[in-house]
């Protein structure tokens, strides 16, 4: 007898554990660990989807064991290592098993459908029921889907079910069935001999068309591949097909990787410089001692060549590699480089893939046809065969943090995956996270510097906005900045003003001396709440009324901090006549980014105002002045990571915008702030030393683990009551664990976009297992399930 340990697809944390189910004899040869199945659960024997985590020969359960009803998957969708990683995520992040599983199954999602069957026999039917059966159950239709029934006729259906004239059965279906006939047939494009010749001879080919031809010269590409180049690639491709430069064909995924290419392609070999070879030799030595290596990057081109060399060696050992970038948009320019070196072994995993393309890529990774996958964080959860290397670029980028439950940083998942799968990992960045550098200091992570550090050498000036106000300038911009901008206009050089306006910071400052109220316990800025005119700590709940006078200097000039891009643009139009202003912010479309880049290149912009999109998407040259208009708002967000985010963001801004002739300015009400001076001095080490000292003093990550339990729902009073109930339960359980741990009273943190009232409970501990054990008890006692609110958990993010 074989027994399967099955996790159920449900939302009750109390019953979120493996249940033993007997595998019937007819399914013993079919069912394996890593498959989804259908089981009967509860006294009502309702049909539920489940996931087989393990198969064993015996069970400790003394009662009657139910059987698995049927299998949903025809083959395992997770391998053994992935199952182990999924179980670790469930435990580490206190999530439901199926919440963790969702990251692994996003390419092979299934949906539940209810089918209606007509029972045989004679029944006493009224006129409507008779019509319904005749109309909806034709002779050639044995089963009926609900979506085929008109809404006005569903009342009749309900009556037929109650009389047992019609039965129901739930069935599970994959969104894109890989086993259906021609299910994964996809259009492939390849370059003809005429097209190959035309790249050099046809001068009438447009820029976008030439780009497509160059991609196809590297390898044949599918719709999914070309969507990475352009969301509307057909407009450029169709004229090339008419000219016979490109041909298309329908290809099944099972054929891909087995048919020879139309044109023989030879992948290029990675060639390193002497210094790069030295760094690579060092990398190989370090990976023998530790699986993880951090690349401190000052030369982007050199970084990529080292990436490619590491990938090349993994492929020689018949192992797979995954490369994770923060955003899909950031992989566009890099895709061709990967194809140049690794050809058809490369796949790109991104959000523009259709469900069919997604499952095709999933299967090609699973069968080993794709060995190099580039994509965003979700790419790490694909079923790689013999994963040898994980590369995570731009370690600092917030896009590496998941936005759904469980909340994690992809580096933490990569480290555990490395441990389970025996893979090496590379983390790369020019300004690393504090947590990453702390691991390097503790010798938990090896480090190699790539390239030489280049500094602008005192090109940045700090402007004290308090002095500006005291001298009568109450405007948004300092007199120094206005003077440098005017000089730039005369020299035909652009001015760039950076204002990171993701809403106003809810803090207040004294406009006389620049004093900002901070929590005496946590060291972060107090957030302003206009409901009761109070200041409150985001973490511990410390609260005070907004002072009428500044406690530092006695002034009554207490004001809210912040202004927006619109105000800045309006101010500039009054300050300068006949200037051309470009504004970039938010989620810009690729077409908008290209249009603005073209205007900048053609010298059509005098002043560019923008948020972080300036750093990510724009080519900036001939800049006269680059200015951080109001850095204080970002420094005082009431978050312990505020200084780290500011250092990373503003350092990149100045690096992106400045050359030897550019003047850099930082406008601030806190001219003595250590983070601002570290940016001016271009010294990460200086910043890190101050920041890690602060975190040790205030007990923040990475020194300890900080867990945020977010309790939310529409009704504020119920959200508050639930938050306090959960807090009391945690505090009571914490008594058993002694010192070194702390939990803080719930703090109201505001309203979400969906209108949910949100409260936060902060838990600090040096040992994550303490929190995990406490949560297991609270779940076991049913406290979570009794709450009317929802609870999400974030760890160190």
mmCIF file with all atom_site columns, C-alpha atoms in Angstrom, residues 237-426:
data_model
loop_
_atom_site.group_PDB
_atom_site.id
_atom_site.type_symbol
_atom_site.label_atom_id
_atom_site.label_alt_id
_atom_site.label_comp_id
_atom_site.label_asym_id
_atom_site.label_entity_id
_atom_site.label_seq_id
_atom_site.pdbx_PDB_ins_code
_atom_site.Cartn_x
_atom_site.Cartn_y
_atom_site.Cartn_z
_atom_site.occupancy
_atom_site.B_iso_or_equiv
_atom_site.pdbx_formal_charge
_atom_site.auth_seq_id
_atom_site.auth_comp_id
_atom_site.auth_asym_id
_atom_site.auth_atom_id
_atom_site.pdbx_PDB_model_num
ATOM 1   C CA . UNK A 1 237 ? 8.040  42.153 -39.086 1.00 0.00 ? 237 UNK A CA 1
ATOM 2   C CA . UNK A 1 238 ? 5.217  41.923 -41.647 1.00 0.00 ? 238 UNK A CA 1
ATOM 3   C CA . UNK A 1 239 ? 6.992  44.060 -44.309 1.00 0.00 ? 239 UNK A CA 1
ATOM 4   C CA . UNK A 1 240 ? 10.105 41.872 -43.880 1.00 0.00 ? 240 UNK A CA 1
ATOM 5   C CA . UNK A 1 241 ? 8.016  38.747 -44.452 1.00 0.00 ? 241 UNK A CA 1
ATOM 6   C CA . UNK A 1 242 ? 6.560  40.283 -47.643 1.00 0.00 ? 242 UNK A CA 1
ATOM 7   C CA . UNK A 1 243 ? 10.085 40.973 -48.907 1.00 0.00 ? 243 UNK A CA 1
ATOM 8   C CA . UNK A 1 244 ? 11.001 37.320 -48.201 1.00 0.00 ? 244 UNK A CA 1
ATOM 9   C CA . UNK A 1 245 ? 13.667 38.443 -45.699 1.00 0.00 ? 245 UNK A CA 1
ATOM 10  C CA . UNK A 1 246 ? 11.910 36.471 -42.945 1.00 0.00 ? 246 UNK A CA 1
ATOM 11  C CA . UNK A 1 247 ? 9.822  33.310 -43.039 1.00 0.00 ? 247 UNK A CA 1
ATOM 12  C CA . UNK A 1 248 ? 7.512  31.929 -40.405 1.00 0.00 ? 248 UNK A CA 1
ATOM 13  C CA . UNK A 1 249 ? 6.466  28.386 -39.576 1.00 0.00 ? 249 UNK A CA 1
ATOM 14  C CA . UNK A 1 250 ? 4.308  26.579 -37.034 1.00 0.00 ? 250 UNK A CA 1
ATOM 15  C CA . UNK A 1 251 ? 6.406  24.522 -34.626 1.00 0.00 ? 251 UNK A CA 1
ATOM 16  C CA . UNK A 1 252 ? 5.448  22.159 -31.812 1.00 0.00 ? 252 UNK A CA 1
ATOM 17  C CA . UNK A 1 253 ? 7.415  22.504 -28.587 1.00 0.00 ? 253 UNK A CA 1
ATOM 18  C CA . UNK A 1 254 ? 8.312  18.819 -28.778 1.00 0.00 ? 254 UNK A CA 1
ATOM 19  C CA . UNK A 1 255 ? 10.082 19.522 -32.075 1.00 0.00 ? 255 UNK A CA 1
ATOM 20  C CA . UNK A 1 256 ? 11.965 22.568 -30.859 1.00 0.00 ? 256 UNK A CA 1
ATOM 21  C CA . UNK A 1 257 ? 15.526 21.784 -29.973 1.00 0.00 ? 257 UNK A CA 1
ATOM 22  C CA . UNK A 1 258 ? 15.446 18.607 -32.101 1.00 0.00 ? 258 UNK A CA 1
ATOM 23  C CA . UNK A 1 259 ? 15.171 20.103 -35.590 1.00 0.00 ? 259 UNK A CA 1
ATOM 24  C CA . UNK A 1 260 ? 18.340 21.605 -37.052 1.00 0.00 ? 260 UNK A CA 1
ATOM 25  C CA . UNK A 1 261 ? 18.255 25.381 -37.587 1.00 0.00 ? 261 UNK A CA 1
ATOM 26  C CA . UNK A 1 262 ? 17.698 26.667 -41.099 1.00 0.00 ? 262 UNK A CA 1
ATOM 27  C CA . UNK A 1 263 ? 21.035 28.453 -40.957 1.00 0.00 ? 263 UNK A CA 1
ATOM 28  C CA . UNK A 1 264 ? 23.960 26.910 -39.125 1.00 0.00 ? 264 UNK A CA 1
ATOM 29  C CA . UNK A 1 265 ? 24.851 29.156 -36.200 1.00 0.00 ? 265 UNK A CA 1
ATOM 30  C CA . UNK A 1 266 ? 27.972 28.958 -34.097 1.00 0.00 ? 266 UNK A CA 1
ATOM 31  C CA . UNK A 1 267 ? 27.891 30.491 -30.639 1.00 0.00 ? 267 UNK A CA 1
ATOM 32  C CA . UNK A 1 268 ? 30.730 32.828 -29.752 1.00 0.00 ? 268 UNK A CA 1
ATOM 33  C CA . UNK A 1 269 ? 33.297 31.952 -27.093 1.00 0.00 ? 269 UNK A CA 1
ATOM 34  C CA . UNK A 1 270 ? 33.693 34.328 -24.164 1.00 0.00 ? 270 UNK A CA 1
ATOM 35  C CA . UNK A 1 271 ? 37.035 36.140 -24.274 1.00 0.00 ? 271 UNK A CA 1
ATOM 36  C CA . UNK A 1 272 ? 38.276 37.812 -21.083 1.00 0.00 ? 272 UNK A CA 1
ATOM 37  C CA . UNK A 1 273 ? 40.900 40.496 -20.560 1.00 0.00 ? 273 UNK A CA 1
ATOM 38  C CA . UNK A 1 274 ? 43.880 39.712 -18.314 1.00 0.00 ? 274 UNK A CA 1
ATOM 39  C CA . UNK A 1 275 ? 42.245 41.450 -15.323 1.00 0.00 ? 275 UNK A CA 1
ATOM 40  C CA . UNK A 1 276 ? 38.921 39.729 -15.978 1.00 0.00 ? 276 UNK A CA 1
ATOM 41  C CA . UNK A 1 277 ? 40.665 36.358 -16.165 1.00 0.00 ? 277 UNK A CA 1
ATOM 42  C CA . UNK A 1 278 ? 42.323 37.118 -12.818 1.00 0.00 ? 278 UNK A CA 1
ATOM 43  C CA . UNK A 1 279 ? 38.898 37.961 -11.327 1.00 0.00 ? 279 UNK A CA 1
ATOM 44  C CA . UNK A 1 280 ? 37.384 34.827 -12.806 1.00 0.00 ? 280 UNK A CA 1
ATOM 45  C CA . UNK A 1 281 ? 40.137 32.628 -11.376 1.00 0.00 ? 281 UNK A CA 1
ATOM 46  C CA . UNK A 1 282 ? 39.464 34.242 -8.013  1.00 0.00 ? 282 UNK A CA 1
ATOM 47  C CA . UNK A 1 283 ? 35.735 33.563 -8.444  1.00 0.00 ? 283 UNK A CA 1
ATOM 48  C CA . UNK A 1 284 ? 36.427 29.867 -9.097  1.00 0.00 ? 284 UNK A CA 1
ATOM 49  C CA . UNK A 1 285 ? 38.615 29.645 -5.982  1.00 0.00 ? 285 UNK A CA 1
ATOM 50  C CA . UNK A 1 286 ? 35.992 31.323 -3.800  1.00 0.00 ? 286 UNK A CA 1
ATOM 51  C CA . UNK A 1 287 ? 33.127 29.091 -4.971  1.00 0.00 ? 287 UNK A CA 1
ATOM 52  C CA . UNK A 1 288 ? 35.084 26.065 -3.771  1.00 0.00 ? 288 UNK A CA 1
ATOM 53  C CA . UNK A 1 289 ? 34.824 27.459 -0.228  1.00 0.00 ? 289 UNK A CA 1
ATOM 54  C CA . UNK A 1 290 ? 31.431 29.242 -0.325  1.00 0.00 ? 290 UNK A CA 1
ATOM 55  C CA . UNK A 1 291 ? 28.540 28.953 -2.787  1.00 0.00 ? 291 UNK A CA 1
ATOM 56  C CA . UNK A 1 292 ? 27.876 32.710 -2.851  1.00 0.00 ? 292 UNK A CA 1
ATOM 57  C CA . UNK A 1 293 ? 30.035 35.486 -4.319  1.00 0.00 ? 293 UNK A CA 1
ATOM 58  C CA . UNK A 1 294 ? 29.234 39.197 -4.459  1.00 0.00 ? 294 UNK A CA 1
ATOM 59  C CA . UNK A 1 295 ? 30.450 41.197 -7.475  1.00 0.00 ? 295 UNK A CA 1
ATOM 60  C CA . UNK A 1 296 ? 31.042 44.832 -6.429  1.00 0.00 ? 296 UNK A CA 1
ATOM 61  C CA . UNK A 1 297 ? 30.616 46.355 -9.877  1.00 0.00 ? 297 UNK A CA 1
ATOM 62  C CA . UNK A 1 298 ? 32.350 49.458 -11.252 1.00 0.00 ? 298 UNK A CA 1
ATOM 63  C CA . UNK A 1 299 ? 32.598 48.195 -14.840 1.00 0.00 ? 299 UNK A CA 1
ATOM 64  C CA . UNK A 1 300 ? 29.312 46.959 -16.337 1.00 0.00 ? 300 UNK A CA 1
ATOM 65  C CA . UNK A 1 301 ? 30.837 45.480 -19.523 1.00 0.00 ? 301 UNK A CA 1
ATOM 66  C CA . UNK A 1 302 ? 33.375 43.499 -17.502 1.00 0.00 ? 302 UNK A CA 1
ATOM 67  C CA . UNK A 1 303 ? 30.603 42.246 -15.207 1.00 0.00 ? 303 UNK A CA 1
ATOM 68  C CA . UNK A 1 304 ? 28.703 40.794 -18.156 1.00 0.00 ? 304 UNK A CA 1
ATOM 69  C CA . UNK A 1 305 ? 31.729 39.060 -19.621 1.00 0.00 ? 305 UNK A CA 1
ATOM 70  C CA . UNK A 1 306 ? 32.318 37.398 -16.255 1.00 0.00 ? 306 UNK A CA 1
ATOM 71  C CA . UNK A 1 307 ? 28.636 36.397 -16.136 1.00 0.00 ? 307 UNK A CA 1
ATOM 72  C CA . UNK A 1 308 ? 28.949 34.854 -19.594 1.00 0.00 ? 308 UNK A CA 1
ATOM 73  C CA . UNK A 1 309 ? 32.143 32.986 -18.701 1.00 0.00 ? 309 UNK A CA 1
ATOM 74  C CA . UNK A 1 310 ? 30.517 31.540 -15.562 1.00 0.00 ? 310 UNK A CA 1
ATOM 75  C CA . UNK A 1 311 ? 27.471 30.499 -17.618 1.00 0.00 ? 311 UNK A CA 1
ATOM 76  C CA . UNK A 1 312 ? 29.688 28.977 -20.325 1.00 0.00 ? 312 UNK A CA 1
ATOM 77  C CA . UNK A 1 313 ? 31.437 26.764 -17.762 1.00 0.00 ? 313 UNK A CA 1
ATOM 78  C CA . UNK A 1 314 ? 28.120 25.629 -16.281 1.00 0.00 ? 314 UNK A CA 1
ATOM 79  C CA . UNK A 1 315 ? 26.867 24.607 -19.731 1.00 0.00 ? 315 UNK A CA 1
ATOM 80  C CA . UNK A 1 316 ? 30.057 22.622 -20.329 1.00 0.00 ? 316 UNK A CA 1
ATOM 81  C CA . UNK A 1 317 ? 29.136 20.665 -17.181 1.00 0.00 ? 317 UNK A CA 1
ATOM 82  C CA . UNK A 1 318 ? 25.603 20.161 -18.572 1.00 0.00 ? 318 UNK A CA 1
ATOM 83  C CA . UNK A 1 319 ? 24.062 22.371 -15.878 1.00 0.00 ? 319 UNK A CA 1
ATOM 84  C CA . UNK A 1 320 ? 21.412 25.104 -16.064 1.00 0.00 ? 320 UNK A CA 1
ATOM 85  C CA . UNK A 1 321 ? 21.647 28.791 -15.160 1.00 0.00 ? 321 UNK A CA 1
ATOM 86  C CA . UNK A 1 322 ? 19.042 31.408 -14.218 1.00 0.00 ? 322 UNK A CA 1
ATOM 87  C CA . UNK A 1 323 ? 19.795 35.148 -14.415 1.00 0.00 ? 323 UNK A CA 1
ATOM 88  C CA . UNK A 1 324 ? 17.417 37.439 -12.522 1.00 0.00 ? 324 UNK A CA 1
ATOM 89  C CA . UNK A 1 325 ? 17.032 41.133 -13.362 1.00 0.00 ? 325 UNK A CA 1
ATOM 90  C CA . UNK A 1 326 ? 14.780 43.530 -11.415 1.00 0.00 ? 326 UNK A CA 1
ATOM 91  C CA . UNK A 1 327 ? 12.427 44.388 -14.290 1.00 0.00 ? 327 UNK A CA 1
ATOM 92  C CA . UNK A 1 328 ? 11.432 42.917 -17.626 1.00 0.00 ? 328 UNK A CA 1
ATOM 93  C CA . UNK A 1 329 ? 12.254 46.211 -19.355 1.00 0.00 ? 329 UNK A CA 1
ATOM 94  C CA . UNK A 1 330 ? 15.815 45.904 -18.154 1.00 0.00 ? 330 UNK A CA 1
ATOM 95  C CA . UNK A 1 331 ? 16.342 42.659 -20.078 1.00 0.00 ? 331 UNK A CA 1
ATOM 96  C CA . UNK A 1 332 ? 15.599 44.101 -23.556 1.00 0.00 ? 332 UNK A CA 1
ATOM 97  C CA . UNK A 1 333 ? 19.084 45.428 -24.285 1.00 0.00 ? 333 UNK A CA 1
ATOM 98  C CA . UNK A 1 334 ? 20.734 42.420 -22.709 1.00 0.00 ? 334 UNK A CA 1
ATOM 99  C CA . UNK A 1 335 ? 18.809 39.702 -24.532 1.00 0.00 ? 335 UNK A CA 1
ATOM 100 C CA . UNK A 1 336 ? 20.867 39.846 -27.724 1.00 0.00 ? 336 UNK A CA 1
ATOM 101 C CA . UNK A 1 337 ? 24.112 39.428 -25.774 1.00 0.00 ? 337 UNK A CA 1
ATOM 102 C CA . UNK A 1 338 ? 22.847 36.175 -24.282 1.00 0.00 ? 338 UNK A CA 1
ATOM 103 C CA . UNK A 1 339 ? 21.722 34.887 -27.687 1.00 0.00 ? 339 UNK A CA 1
ATOM 104 C CA . UNK A 1 340 ? 25.104 35.811 -29.158 1.00 0.00 ? 340 UNK A CA 1
ATOM 105 C CA . UNK A 1 341 ? 26.916 33.509 -26.733 1.00 0.00 ? 341 UNK A CA 1
ATOM 106 C CA . UNK A 1 342 ? 24.374 30.781 -25.996 1.00 0.00 ? 342 UNK A CA 1
ATOM 107 C CA . UNK A 1 343 ? 21.952 30.707 -28.952 1.00 0.00 ? 343 UNK A CA 1
ATOM 108 C CA . UNK A 1 344 ? 18.919 28.426 -28.730 1.00 0.00 ? 344 UNK A CA 1
ATOM 109 C CA . UNK A 1 345 ? 19.706 27.391 -25.161 1.00 0.00 ? 345 UNK A CA 1
ATOM 110 C CA . UNK A 1 346 ? 18.410 30.785 -23.979 1.00 0.00 ? 346 UNK A CA 1
ATOM 111 C CA . UNK A 1 347 ? 14.836 31.468 -22.879 1.00 0.00 ? 347 UNK A CA 1
ATOM 112 C CA . UNK A 1 348 ? 13.306 34.696 -21.582 1.00 0.00 ? 348 UNK A CA 1
ATOM 113 C CA . UNK A 1 349 ? 10.635 34.517 -18.871 1.00 0.00 ? 349 UNK A CA 1
ATOM 114 C CA . UNK A 1 350 ? 8.495  37.650 -18.725 1.00 0.00 ? 350 UNK A CA 1
ATOM 115 C CA . UNK A 1 351 ? 4.985  38.968 -18.179 1.00 0.00 ? 351 UNK A CA 1
ATOM 116 C CA . UNK A 1 352 ? 4.121  39.406 -21.861 1.00 0.00 ? 352 UNK A CA 1
ATOM 117 C CA . UNK A 1 353 ? 4.032  35.663 -22.471 1.00 0.00 ? 353 UNK A CA 1
ATOM 118 C CA . UNK A 1 354 ? 0.592  34.174 -23.084 1.00 0.00 ? 354 UNK A CA 1
ATOM 119 C CA . UNK A 1 355 ? -0.446 31.202 -20.891 1.00 0.00 ? 355 UNK A CA 1
ATOM 120 C CA . UNK A 1 356 ? 0.417  28.920 -23.831 1.00 0.00 ? 356 UNK A CA 1
ATOM 121 C CA . UNK A 1 357 ? 3.891  30.447 -24.250 1.00 0.00 ? 357 UNK A CA 1
ATOM 122 C CA . UNK A 1 358 ? 4.440  30.329 -20.505 1.00 0.00 ? 358 UNK A CA 1
ATOM 123 C CA . UNK A 1 359 ? 3.690  26.624 -20.238 1.00 0.00 ? 359 UNK A CA 1
ATOM 124 C CA . UNK A 1 360 ? 5.826  25.929 -23.310 1.00 0.00 ? 360 UNK A CA 1
ATOM 125 C CA . UNK A 1 361 ? 8.833  27.654 -21.756 1.00 0.00 ? 361 UNK A CA 1
ATOM 126 C CA . UNK A 1 362 ? 8.131  25.803 -18.504 1.00 0.00 ? 362 UNK A CA 1
ATOM 127 C CA . UNK A 1 363 ? 8.176  22.428 -20.274 1.00 0.00 ? 363 UNK A CA 1
ATOM 128 C CA . UNK A 1 364 ? 11.348 23.280 -22.224 1.00 0.00 ? 364 UNK A CA 1
ATOM 129 C CA . UNK A 1 365 ? 13.113 24.151 -18.987 1.00 0.00 ? 365 UNK A CA 1
ATOM 130 C CA . UNK A 1 366 ? 11.778 20.976 -17.389 1.00 0.00 ? 366 UNK A CA 1
ATOM 131 C CA . UNK A 1 367 ? 13.043 18.701 -20.193 1.00 0.00 ? 367 UNK A CA 1
ATOM 132 C CA . UNK A 1 368 ? 16.415 20.470 -20.358 1.00 0.00 ? 368 UNK A CA 1
ATOM 133 C CA . UNK A 1 369 ? 16.023 22.073 -23.809 1.00 0.00 ? 369 UNK A CA 1
ATOM 134 C CA . UNK A 1 370 ? 16.502 25.538 -22.249 1.00 0.00 ? 370 UNK A CA 1
ATOM 135 C CA . UNK A 1 371 ? 19.524 25.775 -19.997 1.00 0.00 ? 371 UNK A CA 1
ATOM 136 C CA . UNK A 1 372 ? 19.871 29.569 -19.696 1.00 0.00 ? 372 UNK A CA 1
ATOM 137 C CA . UNK A 1 373 ? 16.823 31.534 -18.544 1.00 0.00 ? 373 UNK A CA 1
ATOM 138 C CA . UNK A 1 374 ? 16.828 35.302 -18.063 1.00 0.00 ? 374 UNK A CA 1
ATOM 139 C CA . UNK A 1 375 ? 13.908 37.003 -16.379 1.00 0.00 ? 375 UNK A CA 1
ATOM 140 C CA . UNK A 1 376 ? 12.504 38.547 -13.213 1.00 0.00 ? 376 UNK A CA 1
ATOM 141 C CA . UNK A 1 377 ? 12.298 36.909 -9.776  1.00 0.00 ? 377 UNK A CA 1
ATOM 142 C CA . UNK A 1 378 ? 9.609  34.386 -10.838 1.00 0.00 ? 378 UNK A CA 1
ATOM 143 C CA . UNK A 1 379 ? 12.161 32.750 -13.187 1.00 0.00 ? 379 UNK A CA 1
ATOM 144 C CA . UNK A 1 380 ? 13.886 31.179 -10.170 1.00 0.00 ? 380 UNK A CA 1
ATOM 145 C CA . UNK A 1 381 ? 10.841 28.958 -9.566  1.00 0.00 ? 381 UNK A CA 1
ATOM 146 C CA . UNK A 1 382 ? 11.029 27.155 -12.937 1.00 0.00 ? 382 UNK A CA 1
ATOM 147 C CA . UNK A 1 383 ? 11.773 23.378 -12.822 1.00 0.00 ? 383 UNK A CA 1
ATOM 148 C CA . UNK A 1 384 ? 15.454 23.465 -13.851 1.00 0.00 ? 384 UNK A CA 1
ATOM 149 C CA . UNK A 1 385 ? 17.329 20.286 -14.557 1.00 0.00 ? 385 UNK A CA 1
ATOM 150 C CA . UNK A 1 386 ? 20.571 20.320 -12.573 1.00 0.00 ? 386 UNK A CA 1
ATOM 151 C CA . UNK A 1 387 ? 20.616 24.017 -11.675 1.00 0.00 ? 387 UNK A CA 1
ATOM 152 C CA . UNK A 1 388 ? 24.272 25.015 -11.400 1.00 0.00 ? 388 UNK A CA 1
ATOM 153 C CA . UNK A 1 389 ? 24.249 28.802 -11.038 1.00 0.00 ? 389 UNK A CA 1
ATOM 154 C CA . UNK A 1 390 ? 21.891 31.597 -9.941  1.00 0.00 ? 390 UNK A CA 1
ATOM 155 C CA . UNK A 1 391 ? 22.800 35.192 -10.892 1.00 0.00 ? 391 UNK A CA 1
ATOM 156 C CA . UNK A 1 392 ? 20.974 38.150 -9.332  1.00 0.00 ? 392 UNK A CA 1
ATOM 157 C CA . UNK A 1 393 ? 21.807 41.553 -10.815 1.00 0.00 ? 393 UNK A CA 1
ATOM 158 C CA . UNK A 1 394 ? 21.132 44.951 -9.188  1.00 0.00 ? 394 UNK A CA 1
ATOM 159 C CA . UNK A 1 395 ? 20.759 43.489 -5.706  1.00 0.00 ? 395 UNK A CA 1
ATOM 160 C CA . UNK A 1 396 ? 19.468 46.798 -4.284  1.00 0.00 ? 396 UNK A CA 1
ATOM 161 C CA . UNK A 1 397 ? 16.440 47.150 -6.560  1.00 0.00 ? 397 UNK A CA 1
ATOM 162 C CA . UNK A 1 398 ? 13.076 46.983 -4.699  1.00 0.00 ? 398 UNK A CA 1
ATOM 163 C CA . UNK A 1 399 ? 11.598 44.969 -7.601  1.00 0.00 ? 399 UNK A CA 1
ATOM 164 C CA . UNK A 1 400 ? 13.455 41.962 -6.158  1.00 0.00 ? 400 UNK A CA 1
ATOM 165 C CA . UNK A 1 401 ? 10.948 41.982 -3.270  1.00 0.00 ? 401 UNK A CA 1
ATOM 166 C CA . UNK A 1 402 ? 7.726  40.051 -3.887  1.00 0.00 ? 402 UNK A CA 1
ATOM 167 C CA . UNK A 1 403 ? 4.465  41.956 -3.611  1.00 0.00 ? 403 UNK A CA 1
ATOM 168 C CA . UNK A 1 404 ? 2.216  38.994 -2.784  1.00 0.00 ? 404 UNK A CA 1
ATOM 169 C CA . UNK A 1 405 ? 2.218  36.505 0.094   1.00 0.00 ? 405 UNK A CA 1
ATOM 170 C CA . UNK A 1 406 ? 4.680  35.207 1.125   1.00 0.00 ? 406 UNK A CA 1
ATOM 171 C CA . UNK A 1 407 ? 6.714  38.441 1.038   1.00 0.00 ? 407 UNK A CA 1
ATOM 172 C CA . UNK A 1 408 ? 10.423 37.813 0.419   1.00 0.00 ? 408 UNK A CA 1
ATOM 173 C CA . UNK A 1 409 ? 13.575 39.203 -1.144  1.00 0.00 ? 409 UNK A CA 1
ATOM 174 C CA . UNK A 1 410 ? 14.637 36.980 -4.025  1.00 0.00 ? 410 UNK A CA 1
ATOM 175 C CA . UNK A 1 411 ? 18.216 36.814 -2.673  1.00 0.00 ? 411 UNK A CA 1
ATOM 176 C CA . UNK A 1 412 ? 16.939 34.957 0.419   1.00 0.00 ? 412 UNK A CA 1
ATOM 177 C CA . UNK A 1 413 ? 15.153 32.421 -1.782  1.00 0.00 ? 413 UNK A CA 1
ATOM 178 C CA . UNK A 1 414 ? 18.239 32.080 -4.004  1.00 0.00 ? 414 UNK A CA 1
ATOM 179 C CA . UNK A 1 415 ? 20.431 31.264 -0.990  1.00 0.00 ? 415 UNK A CA 1
ATOM 180 C CA . UNK A 1 416 ? 18.082 28.512 0.166   1.00 0.00 ? 416 UNK A CA 1
ATOM 181 C CA . UNK A 1 417 ? 17.729 27.168 -3.390  1.00 0.00 ? 417 UNK A CA 1
ATOM 182 C CA . UNK A 1 418 ? 21.524 27.124 -3.629  1.00 0.00 ? 418 UNK A CA 1
ATOM 183 C CA . UNK A 1 419 ? 21.729 25.109 -0.417  1.00 0.00 ? 419 UNK A CA 1
ATOM 184 C CA . UNK A 1 420 ? 19.071 22.599 -1.510  1.00 0.00 ? 420 UNK A CA 1
ATOM 185 C CA . UNK A 1 421 ? 20.150 22.213 -5.150  1.00 0.00 ? 421 UNK A CA 1
ATOM 186 C CA . UNK A 1 422 ? 23.903 22.503 -4.715  1.00 0.00 ? 422 UNK A CA 1
ATOM 187 C CA . UNK A 1 423 ? 24.079 25.539 -7.011  1.00 0.00 ? 423 UNK A CA 1
ATOM 188 C CA . UNK A 1 424 ? 26.447 28.494 -6.793  1.00 0.00 ? 424 UNK A CA 1
ATOM 189 C CA . UNK A 1 425 ? 25.072 32.028 -6.764  1.00 0.00 ? 425 UNK A CA 1
ATOM 190 C CA . UNK A 1 426 ? 26.366 35.448 -7.786  1.00 0.00 ? 426 UNK A CA 1
#
